[in-house]
């Protein structure tokens, strides 16, 4: 009996991550010292490969040598950090995802026009911390309508969302804002790549016996993808690399589904697919 | 056994109707010809009383005599009609409800700033027709999220609501707008007088044996009030005046609840209450 391996169509890199990674690999070829402010994307393997090419991740602009080039990661950074890099006369390669950039710009503009800002997202996520930093007035991070009820009185509310949030969260928060009266101005900054990837993974998990989700253990969207698949199919495994694949997972399995988070490069997906096929061949030979 | 008559606390005139009626009765005392553009409020009895004082309702500015005074009704009128009255050098008493005025102003401003306008409401209601007329660009009247799905592509959507709409309708429409992406700018122009009156009527209908709802047969909010009460208590009767009260309605009734639409004057409510008490006295004597 042959085991069938099905790879999700939208597994791996989203538009913003692909762009950031390309910019980083291009920058790696430049002369001089190259740095990324935080990990360029949430993939330890990509970060490691860039380090092998001389690109060093640093936590703060002050760690960057004079005349160096600094790459801004796909999640974006705080406005102050970007300013600090520019003030220090560093060469800046801005690899911020254009959708994240839009959210930052909306916050800056709304804040300027006197709106109190509500960001729908996870307060500790670097993307949200970056977005929040563009507010010049009051700004709150919420994850539900319940959170909105605890906020002070506001007459002009500007709402944006972390690009990877679910539409239900945005809608729940906006409904709570509306019920407070006054004006609610919403920019739907959600990127549907996340929703598309999740819907596809759900459909796939429903038709296979085992799911493999590939992506950084530090990647929020990969963890969420794993959780969604696990709810439908307990035989779901989250791995970062091919060597973590356990042959025992495929005992009695007829169909395996594979998907990957937004920051998982194609070569990692290929390695995993190849290893699973090899395991299967070993078993039937 | 005594029959208890309970009058709802928020029965009758809302803020905007009270103001419009006062302005109309004050204007009735002026010299010269006085007109209202359409009925001043949806109460045939109030309109009749004003007519007895010489205030004539007309359908169009062209029917107003030179030098006359024209009163703009609480629901507001179309921008063109107001302009026509001003151009004709008529004396204008603007009795538009300040909450309706706000909705008109928001539409004018949003339209000016390039937003496509979505009005949550009833397309044939004069208030909505007035609000809509303030848009200089594209404008659509919708009553549900489903209606929004049929609208053309829009990247900047400005949303306002007919002041008497339910919050659920607004929230349903906004959710549909959000899911189309881009920007959704909402002014919650719903006046909570309607919701408060309805909630109170519901509570009252739940504790009495018979409900009387007083208000114009042409009043949308009174009809809705009757419908809400009837769902809870089939012994609900919608009347305009005391003479429509049928003694048979109170056979075996221990408690009667009374409420009234936003355009029902206090004197009509008093007449009904007195008549019901008199019927009861007749019965027990």
Coordinates of C-alpha atoms in Angstrom, one line a residue:
Chain A
X1 CA 0.0 0.0 0.0
X2 CA 1.3 3.4 -0.9
X3 CA 1.1 6.3 1.5
X4 CA -0.2 9.5 -0.1
X5 CA 1.5 12.8 0.9
X6 CA -0.6 16.0 0.2
X7 CA 1.1 19.4 0.5
X8 CA -1.3 22.4 1.1
X9 CA -1.3 24.8 -1.7
X10 CA -0.7 27.9 0.5
X11 CA 1.9 26.3 2.8
X12 CA 4.8 28.5 3.7
X13 CA 5.9 32.0 2.9
X14 CA 3.3 34.7 2.6
X15 CA 3.9 37.8 0.5
X16 CA 5.5 39.9 3.2
X17 CA 7.8 37.2 4.5
X18 CA 9.0 36.3 1.0
X19 CA 9.8 40.0 0.3
X20 CA 11.6 40.4 3.6
X21 CA 13.7 37.3 3.1
X22 CA 14.6 38.3 -0.5
X23 CA 15.7 41.7 0.7
X24 CA 17.8 40.2 3.5
X25 CA 19.5 37.7 1.2
X26 CA 20.2 40.5 -1.3
X27 CA 21.6 42.7 1.5
X28 CA 23.8 39.8 2.7
X29 CA 25.7 40.1 -0.6
X30 CA 26.7 43.8 0.1
X31 CA 30.0 44.9 1.5
X32 CA 30.3 46.0 5.1
X33 CA 28.6 44.8 8.2
X34 CA 24.9 43.7 7.9
X35 CA 22.5 43.4 10.8
X36 CA 18.8 42.6 11.3
X37 CA 17.0 44.3 14.2
X38 CA 15.5 41.2 15.9
X39 CA 15.1 38.0 13.9
X40 CA 14.2 38.9 10.3
X41 CA 11.3 36.4 10.3
X42 CA 10.2 33.8 12.9
X43 CA 12.2 31.0 11.3
X44 CA 15.4 30.0 13.3
X45 CA 16.6 28.1 10.1
X46 CA 16.4 31.2 7.9
X47 CA 18.0 33.3 10.6
X48 CA 20.9 30.8 10.9
X49 CA 21.4 30.6 7.1
X50 CA 21.7 34.5 7.0
X51 CA 24.1 34.4 10.0
X52 CA 26.3 32.0 8.0
X53 CA 26.3 34.7 5.2
X54 CA 27.5 37.2 7.8
X55 CA 24.1 38.8 8.7
X56 CA 24.0 39.3 12.5
X57 CA 20.7 39.7 14.4
X58 CA 21.0 42.4 17.1
X59 CA 18.5 43.5 19.7
X60 CA 19.2 47.2 19.6
X61 CA 20.5 49.8 17.1
X62 CA 23.3 50.7 19.5
X63 CA 24.9 47.3 18.8
X64 CA 25.3 48.2 15.1
X65 CA 28.8 49.2 14.0
X66 CA 29.2 52.6 12.4
X67 CA 28.5 52.6 8.7
X68 CA 26.7 49.2 8.9
X69 CA 23.5 48.2 7.2
X70 CA 20.5 47.4 9.3
X71 CA 17.6 45.4 8.0
X72 CA 14.1 46.0 9.5
X73 CA 12.3 42.7 9.9
X74 CA 8.9 41.8 8.3
X75 CA 7.0 42.4 11.6
X76 CA 8.3 46.0 11.7
X77 CA 9.9 47.8 14.6
X78 CA 9.0 50.6 16.9
X79 CA 9.0 54.1 15.4
X80 CA 11.8 55.1 17.9
X81 CA 14.0 52.2 16.8
X82 CA 13.7 53.2 13.1
X83 CA 14.4 56.8 14.0
X84 CA 17.4 55.8 16.0
X85 CA 18.8 53.9 13.0
X86 CA 18.3 56.9 10.8
X87 CA 19.8 59.3 13.3
X88 CA 22.9 57.0 13.7
X89 CA 23.4 57.4 9.9
X90 CA 23.0 53.6 9.3
X91 CA 22.0 52.3 6.0
X92 CA 18.4 51.0 6.5
X93 CA 16.8 48.2 4.4
X94 CA 13.2 48.4 5.4
X95 CA 11.8 44.8 5.0
X96 CA 8.6 45.6 7.0
X97 CA 5.7 43.8 5.4
X98 CA 3.8 46.4 3.3
X99 CA 0.5 45.4 5.1
X100 CA 2.1 46.0 8.5
X101 CA 3.5 49.3 7.3
X102 CA -0.1 50.3 6.3
X103 CA -1.3 49.6 9.8
X104 CA 1.5 51.7 11.2
X105 CA 0.6 54.6 8.9
X106 CA -3.1 54.4 9.7
X107 CA -2.3 54.6 13.4
X108 CA 0.0 57.6 12.9
X109 CA -2.6 59.4 10.9
X110 CA -5.6 58.6 13.1
X111 CA -3.6 59.6 16.2
X112 CA -2.6 62.8 14.5
X113 CA -6.3 63.6 13.8
X114 CA -7.2 63.1 17.5
X115 CA -8.5 59.6 17.5
X116 CA -7.9 57.3 20.4
X117 CA -6.4 54.1 19.0
X118 CA -7.6 50.6 19.5
X119 CA -5.3 47.8 18.1
X120 CA -6.9 44.4 17.9
X121 CA -4.1 41.9 18.6
X122 CA -1.6 40.4 20.9
X123 CA 0.1 43.0 23.1
X124 CA 3.4 41.1 23.4
X125 CA 3.8 40.4 19.6
X126 CA 6.5 42.5 18.0
X127 CA 4.2 43.5 15.1
X128 CA 1.7 45.0 17.6
X129 CA 4.4 46.7 19.6
X130 CA 5.6 48.3 16.4
X131 CA 2.1 49.4 15.3
X132 CA 1.4 50.8 18.8
X133 CA 4.5 52.9 18.8
X134 CA 3.2 55.0 15.9
X135 CA 0.4 56.5 18.1
X136 CA 1.1 59.9 19.5
X137 CA -2.0 59.9 21.8
X138 CA -3.9 57.3 23.7
X139 CA -3.6 53.7 22.4
X140 CA -4.9 50.4 23.7
X141 CA -4.3 46.8 22.6
X142 CA -7.4 44.6 23.0
X143 CA -8.2 41.1 21.9
X144 CA -12.0 41.1 22.4
X145 CA -15.1 43.2 22.8
X146 CA -15.0 42.5 26.6
X147 CA -11.6 44.3 26.7
X148 CA -13.2 47.4 25.0
X149 CA -15.8 47.7 27.8
X150 CA -13.0 48.3 30.3
X151 CA -11.5 51.2 28.3
X152 CA -12.1 54.8 29.4
X153 CA -14.6 57.1 27.6
X154 CA -13.7 57.9 24.0
X155 CA -15.6 59.9 21.4
X156 CA -13.5 59.2 18.4
X157 CA -12.1 55.7 18.1
X158 CA -9.6 54.6 15.4
X159 CA -9.3 50.8 15.0
X160 CA -6.7 48.7 13.2
X161 CA -5.8 45.1 13.6
X162 CA -2.7 43.0 13.8
X163 CA -2.4 41.6 10.2
X164 CA -2.7 38.0 11.3
X165 CA -5.8 38.5 13.5
X166 CA -9.1 36.6 12.8
X167 CA -11.9 38.6 11.3
X168 CA -14.1 37.5 14.2
X169 CA -11.9 39.3 16.7
X170 CA -12.0 42.5 14.7
X171 CA -15.7 42.4 14.3
X172 CA -16.2 41.7 18.0
X173 CA -14.1 44.6 19.0
X174 CA -15.7 47.0 16.5
X175 CA -19.2 46.0 17.7
X176 CA -18.2 46.9 21.2
X177 CA -16.7 50.2 20.0
X178 CA -19.9 51.1 18.2
X179 CA -22.1 50.5 21.2
X180 CA -20.1 53.2 23.0
X181 CA -21.6 55.8 20.6
X182 CA -19.7 58.5 18.8
X183 CA -17.4 57.8 15.9
X184 CA -15.6 54.5 15.1
X185 CA -13.2 54.6 12.2
X186 CA -11.9 51.2 11.2
X187 CA -9.1 50.1 8.8
X188 CA -9.4 46.4 8.2
X189 CA -5.7 45.7 8.1
X190 CA -6.1 41.9 8.3
X191 CA -4.2 40.1 5.6
X192 CA -6.2 37.2 4.3
X193 CA -3.1 35.0 3.7
X194 CA -3.5 33.8 7.3
X195 CA -7.2 32.9 7.0
X196 CA -6.7 31.2 3.6
X197 CA -3.8 29.1 5.0
X198 CA -5.9 28.2 8.1
X199 CA -9.0 27.3 6.0
X200 CA -6.9 25.1 3.7
X201 CA -5.2 23.4 6.6
X202 CA -8.7 22.6 8.2
X203 CA -9.9 21.1 4.9
X204 CA -6.7 19.0 4.6
X205 CA -6.8 17.8 8.2
X206 CA -10.3 16.6 7.6
X207 CA -9.2 14.2 4.8
X208 CA -5.9 12.8 6.0
X209 CA -4.8 10.4 8.9
X210 CA -1.8 12.5 10.0
X211 CA -0.9 16.2 9.7
X212 CA 2.6 17.7 9.8
X213 CA 2.8 21.5 10.4
X214 CA 6.3 23.0 9.7
X215 CA 7.4 26.3 11.2
X216 CA 9.4 28.1 13.9
X217 CA 8.5 27.1 17.5
X218 CA 8.6 30.9 18.1
X219 CA 6.1 31.6 15.2
X220 CA 2.6 32.5 16.5
X221 CA 0.9 31.7 13.2
X222 CA 2.5 28.3 13.0
X223 CA 1.4 27.5 16.6
X224 CA -2.1 28.6 15.7
X225 CA -2.1 26.5 12.6
X226 CA -1.1 23.4 14.6
X227 CA -3.8 24.1 17.2
X228 CA -6.5 24.3 14.5
X229 CA -5.4 21.0 12.9
X230 CA -5.1 19.3 16.3
X231 CA -8.7 20.1 17.1
X232 CA -9.8 18.2 14.1
X233 CA -7.0 15.6 14.0
X234 CA -5.1 14.7 17.2
X235 CA -2.4 13.1 15.1
X236 CA -1.0 16.5 14.2
X237 CA 2.7 17.3 14.8
X238 CA 4.5 20.6 14.8
X239 CA 8.1 20.4 13.6
X240 CA 10.8 22.9 12.6
X241 CA 13.0 20.6 10.5
X242 CA 13.0 17.3 8.7
X243 CA 15.2 15.6 11.3
X244 CA 12.3 16.0 13.9
X245 CA 10.1 13.7 11.8
X246 CA 9.4 10.4 13.7
X247 CA 8.8 7.3 11.5
X248 CA 6.5 5.9 14.1
X249 CA 4.0 8.7 13.3
X250 CA 3.1 7.0 10.0
X251 CA 2.2 3.5 11.2
X252 CA -1.1 2.5 9.5
X253 CA -1.3 6.0 7.9
X254 CA -2.7 6.1 4.3
X255 CA -2.7 9.8 3.8
X256 CA -0.4 12.5 5.3
X257 CA -1.2 16.2 5.0
X258 CA 1.6 18.9 5.2
X259 CA 1.3 22.6 5.7
X260 CA 3.6 25.3 7.0
X261 CA 3.5 28.7 8.7
X262 CA 4.0 32.0 6.9
X263 CA 7.7 32.1 7.8
X264 CA 8.7 28.6 6.7
X265 CA 11.0 28.6 3.5
X266 CA 10.4 26.3 0.6
X267 CA 13.6 24.3 1.2
X268 CA 12.5 23.3 4.7
X269 CA 9.1 22.1 3.3
X270 CA 10.9 20.2 0.6
X271 CA 13.3 18.5 3.1
X272 CA 10.3 17.4 5.2
X273 CA 8.4 16.1 2.2
X274 CA 11.4 14.2 0.9
X275 CA 12.1 12.6 4.3
X276 CA 8.5 11.5 4.8
X277 CA 8.6 9.9 1.3
X278 CA 11.9 8.1 2.2
X279 CA 10.5 6.8 5.5
X280 CA 7.6 5.4 3.6
X281 CA 9.8 3.7 1.0
X282 CA 11.9 2.2 3.7
X283 CA 8.8 0.8 5.4
X284 CA 7.3 -0.9 2.3
X285 CA 10.6 -2.2 0.9
Chain B
X1 CA -61.5 44.3 42.5
X2 CA -59.6 47.4 41.2
X3 CA -57.9 47.3 37.8
X4 CA -54.4 48.8 38.0
X5 CA -53.3 51.1 35.2
X6 CA -49.5 51.4 34.7
X7 CA -48.1 54.1 32.4
X8 CA -44.6 53.5 31.0
X9 CA -42.1 56.1 32.3
X10 CA -40.8 56.9 28.8
X11 CA -44.1 56.9 27.0
X12 CA -44.6 59.7 24.4
X13 CA -42.5 62.6 23.2
X14 CA -38.8 62.1 22.7
X15 CA -36.4 65.1 22.9
X16 CA -36.5 65.9 19.2
X17 CA -40.3 65.7 18.9
X18 CA -40.8 67.8 22.0
X19 CA -38.5 70.5 20.6
X20 CA -40.2 70.4 17.2
X21 CA -43.7 70.7 18.6
X22 CA -42.7 73.6 20.9
X23 CA -41.1 75.4 18.0
X24 CA -44.3 74.9 15.9
X25 CA -46.7 76.1 18.6
X26 CA -44.5 79.1 19.1
X27 CA -44.4 79.9 15.4
X28 CA -48.2 79.5 15.3
X29 CA -48.5 82.6 17.4
X30 CA -46.6 84.7 14.7
X31 CA -48.2 87.0 12.2
X32 CA -48.4 86.0 8.6
X33 CA -48.9 82.6 7.0
X34 CA -47.3 79.6 8.7
X35 CA -46.6 76.3 7.0
X36 CA -45.0 73.0 7.8
X37 CA -43.2 71.1 5.1
X38 CA -44.9 67.7 5.4
X39 CA -46.5 66.8 8.8
X40 CA -44.5 68.3 11.6
X41 CA -44.5 65.0 13.5
X42 CA -46.3 61.7 12.9
X43 CA -49.3 62.6 15.0
X44 CA -52.5 63.5 13.1
X45 CA -53.9 65.0 16.3
X46 CA -51.0 67.4 16.8
X47 CA -51.1 68.3 13.1
X48 CA -54.8 69.0 13.4
X49 CA -54.4 71.1 16.5
X50 CA -51.8 73.2 14.7
X51 CA -54.1 73.5 11.6
X52 CA -56.8 74.9 13.9
X53 CA -54.2 77.5 14.9
X54 CA -53.6 78.3 11.2
X55 CA -50.5 76.2 10.5
X56 CA -50.9 74.6 7.2
X57 CA -49.0 71.5 6.1
X58 CA -47.8 71.6 2.5
X59 CA -46.0 69.1 0.4
X60 CA -43.7 71.5 -1.4
X61 CA -42.1 74.9 -0.9
X62 CA -43.8 76.2 -4.1
X63 CA -47.2 76.0 -2.2
X64 CA -46.0 78.5 0.4
X65 CA -47.2 82.1 -0.1
X66 CA -44.6 84.9 -0.5
X67 CA -43.3 86.1 2.9
X68 CA -44.7 83.1 4.7
X69 CA -42.9 81.1 7.5
X70 CA -42.1 77.5 6.8
X71 CA -41.4 75.0 9.6
X72 CA -39.0 72.1 8.9
X73 CA -40.4 68.9 10.5
X74 CA -38.5 66.9 13.2
X75 CA -37.5 64.2 10.6
X76 CA -35.8 66.8 8.5
X77 CA -36.2 67.4 4.8
X78 CA -34.1 67.0 1.7
X79 CA -31.2 69.5 1.3
X80 CA -32.8 70.7 -2.0
X81 CA -36.1 71.5 -0.2
X82 CA -34.3 73.5 2.5
X83 CA -32.3 75.3 -0.2
X84 CA -35.5 76.1 -2.2
X85 CA -37.1 77.6 1.0
X86 CA -34.1 79.8 1.6
X87 CA -33.9 80.8 -2.1
X88 CA -37.6 81.7 -2.0
X89 CA -36.8 84.1 0.8
X90 CA -39.1 82.3 3.2
X91 CA -38.7 82.6 6.9
X92 CA -37.4 79.1 8.0
X93 CA -38.0 77.6 11.4
X94 CA -35.8 74.5 11.4
X95 CA -37.3 72.0 13.8
X96 CA -35.2 69.1 12.5
X97 CA -34.3 66.9 15.5
X98 CA -30.7 67.7 16.4
X99 CA -29.8 64.0 16.2
X100 CA -31.1 63.8 12.7
X101 CA -29.2 67.0 11.8
X102 CA -26.0 65.4 13.1
X103 CA -26.6 62.4 10.7
X104 CA -27.2 64.8 7.8
X105 CA -24.0 66.7 8.6
X106 CA -21.9 63.5 8.9
X107 CA -23.1 62.4 5.5
X108 CA -22.3 65.7 3.9
X109 CA -18.8 65.7 5.4
X110 CA -18.0 62.0 4.6
X111 CA -19.3 62.5 1.1
X112 CA -17.1 65.6 0.7
X113 CA -14.1 63.6 1.8
X114 CA -14.7 60.9 -0.8
X115 CA -16.5 58.2 1.2
X116 CA -19.2 56.2 -0.4
X117 CA -22.2 56.4 2.0
X118 CA -24.1 53.6 3.5
X119 CA -27.2 54.6 5.5
X120 CA -28.7 51.9 7.7
X121 CA -32.5 52.5 7.6
X122 CA -35.8 52.4 5.8
X123 CA -35.4 53.9 2.3
X124 CA -39.0 55.2 2.2
X125 CA -38.9 57.0 5.6
X126 CA -38.7 60.8 5.3
X127 CA -35.8 61.0 7.8
X128 CA -33.7 58.6 5.6
X129 CA -34.7 60.5 2.4
X130 CA -33.5 63.7 4.1
X131 CA -30.2 62.2 5.3
X132 CA -29.5 60.6 1.9
X133 CA -30.0 64.0 0.1
X134 CA -26.9 65.4 1.9
X135 CA -24.6 63.0 0.0
X136 CA -22.8 64.5 -3.0
X137 CA -21.4 61.2 -4.2
X138 CA -22.5 57.5 -4.1
X139 CA -25.1 56.7 -1.4
X140 CA -26.9 53.5 -0.6
X141 CA -29.7 52.7 1.9
X142 CA -29.5 49.2 3.4
X143 CA -31.3 47.4 6.2
X144 CA -29.0 44.4 6.7
X145 CA -25.6 42.9 6.1
X146 CA -27.0 40.9 3.2
X147 CA -27.9 44.2 1.4
X148 CA -24.2 45.3 1.7
X149 CA -23.0 42.2 -0.1
X150 CA -25.0 43.4 -3.2
X151 CA -23.3 46.8 -3.3
X152 CA -20.5 47.7 -5.7
X153 CA -16.8 47.7 -4.8
X154 CA -16.0 50.5 -2.3
X155 CA -12.6 51.3 -0.6
X156 CA -13.8 54.0 1.8
X157 CA -17.2 53.5 3.3
X158 CA -18.9 56.0 5.6
X159 CA -21.8 54.6 7.6
X160 CA -24.6 56.4 9.5
X161 CA -27.9 55.1 10.8
X162 CA -31.5 56.3 10.8
X163 CA -31.8 57.6 14.4
X164 CA -34.5 55.1 15.3
X165 CA -32.7 52.0 14.0
X166 CA -31.9 49.0 16.3
X167 CA -28.2 48.7 17.2
X168 CA -28.3 45.1 15.9
X169 CA -29.0 46.4 12.3
X170 CA -26.1 48.9 12.5
X171 CA -23.8 46.2 13.9
X172 CA -24.8 43.7 11.2
X173 CA -24.2 46.3 8.4
X174 CA -20.9 47.4 9.8
X175 CA -19.6 43.8 10.0
X176 CA -20.5 43.3 6.4
X177 CA -18.7 46.5 5.4
X178 CA -15.6 45.5 7.4
X179 CA -15.4 42.2 5.6
X180 CA -15.1 44.0 2.3
X181 CA -11.7 45.3 3.5
X182 CA -10.5 48.9 3.2
X183 CA -11.8 51.6 5.5
X184 CA -15.1 51.7 7.3
X185 CA -15.9 55.0 9.1
X186 CA -19.0 54.8 11.3
X187 CA -21.0 57.4 13.1
X188 CA -23.4 55.8 15.5
X189 CA -26.3 58.2 15.0
X190 CA -28.8 55.9 16.8
X191 CA -30.7 57.8 19.5
X192 CA -31.3 55.5 22.4
X193 CA -34.7 57.0 23.2
X194 CA -36.2 54.4 20.9
X195 CA -34.4 51.4 22.5
X196 CA -35.2 52.7 26.0
X197 CA -38.9 53.0 25.1
X198 CA -39.0 49.6 23.5
X199 CA -37.2 47.8 26.4
X200 CA -39.5 49.5 28.9
X201 CA -42.6 48.4 26.9
X202 CA -41.3 44.8 26.8
X203 CA -40.8 44.8 30.5
X204 CA -44.3 46.3 31.0
X205 CA -46.0 43.9 28.6
X206 CA -44.5 41.0 30.6
X207 CA -46.3 42.0 33.8
X208 CA -49.8 43.1 32.6
X209 CA -52.8 41.4 31.1
X210 CA -53.5 44.0 28.4
X211 CA -51.3 46.7 26.7
X212 CA -52.4 49.9 25.0
X213 CA -50.0 51.6 22.6
X214 CA -50.9 55.2 21.7
X215 CA -49.6 56.9 18.6
X216 CA -50.2 57.8 14.9
X217 CA -51.1 55.0 12.6
X218 CA -48.5 56.6 10.3
X219 CA -45.8 56.5 13.0
X220 CA -43.2 53.8 12.3
X221 CA -41.9 53.8 15.8
X222 CA -45.4 53.3 17.3
X223 CA -46.1 50.4 14.9
X224 CA -42.8 48.8 15.9
X225 CA -43.7 49.3 19.6
X226 CA -47.1 47.6 19.1
X227 CA -45.4 44.7 17.3
X228 CA -42.9 44.2 20.1
X229 CA -45.7 44.2 22.8
X230 CA -47.9 41.9 20.7
X231 CA -45.2 39.3 20.4
X232 CA -45.2 39.0 24.2
X233 CA -48.9 39.8 24.8
X234 CA -51.5 39.2 22.1
X235 CA -53.9 41.4 24.0
X236 CA -52.1 44.5 22.7
X237 CA -54.1 47.4 21.0
X238 CA -52.7 50.2 18.9
X239 CA -54.9 53.4 19.1
X240 CA -54.6 57.0 18.1
X241 CA -57.2 58.5 20.5
X242 CA -59.2 57.8 23.6
X243 CA -62.5 57.3 21.6
X244 CA -60.9 54.2 20.1
X245 CA -60.7 52.4 23.4
X246 CA -63.1 49.4 23.5
X247 CA -64.5 48.6 27.1
X248 CA -64.6 44.9 26.1
X249 CA -60.8 44.8 26.1
X250 CA -60.7 45.0 29.9
X251 CA -62.9 42.1 30.7
X252 CA -61.2 40.1 33.4
X253 CA -58.1 42.3 33.2
X254 CA -56.3 43.1 36.5
X255 CA -53.5 45.2 35.1
X256 CA -53.3 47.4 32.0
X257 CA -50.0 48.8 30.7
X258 CA -49.9 52.0 28.6
X259 CA -47.1 53.2 26.4
X260 CA -46.9 55.7 23.5
X261 CA -44.8 56.4 20.5
X262 CA -42.3 59.2 20.2
X263 CA -44.7 61.6 18.5
X264 CA -47.6 61.1 20.9
X265 CA -48.4 64.3 23.0
X266 CA -49.0 64.1 26.8
X267 CA -52.6 65.3 26.4
X268 CA -53.5 62.3 24.2
X269 CA -51.9 59.9 26.8
X270 CA -53.8 61.6 29.6
X271 CA -57.2 61.3 27.7
X272 CA -56.6 57.6 27.2
X273 CA -55.6 57.0 30.8
X274 CA -58.7 58.9 32.0
X275 CA -61.0 57.0 29.7
X276 CA -59.7 53.6 30.8
X277 CA -60.1 54.6 34.5
X278 CA -63.7 55.8 33.8
X279 CA -64.6 52.5 32.0
X280 CA -63.3 50.6 35.0
X281 CA -65.3 52.7 37.4
X282 CA -68.5 52.2 35.3
X283 CA -67.9 48.5 35.4
X284 CA -67.4 48.1 39.2
X285 CA -70.2 50.6 40.1

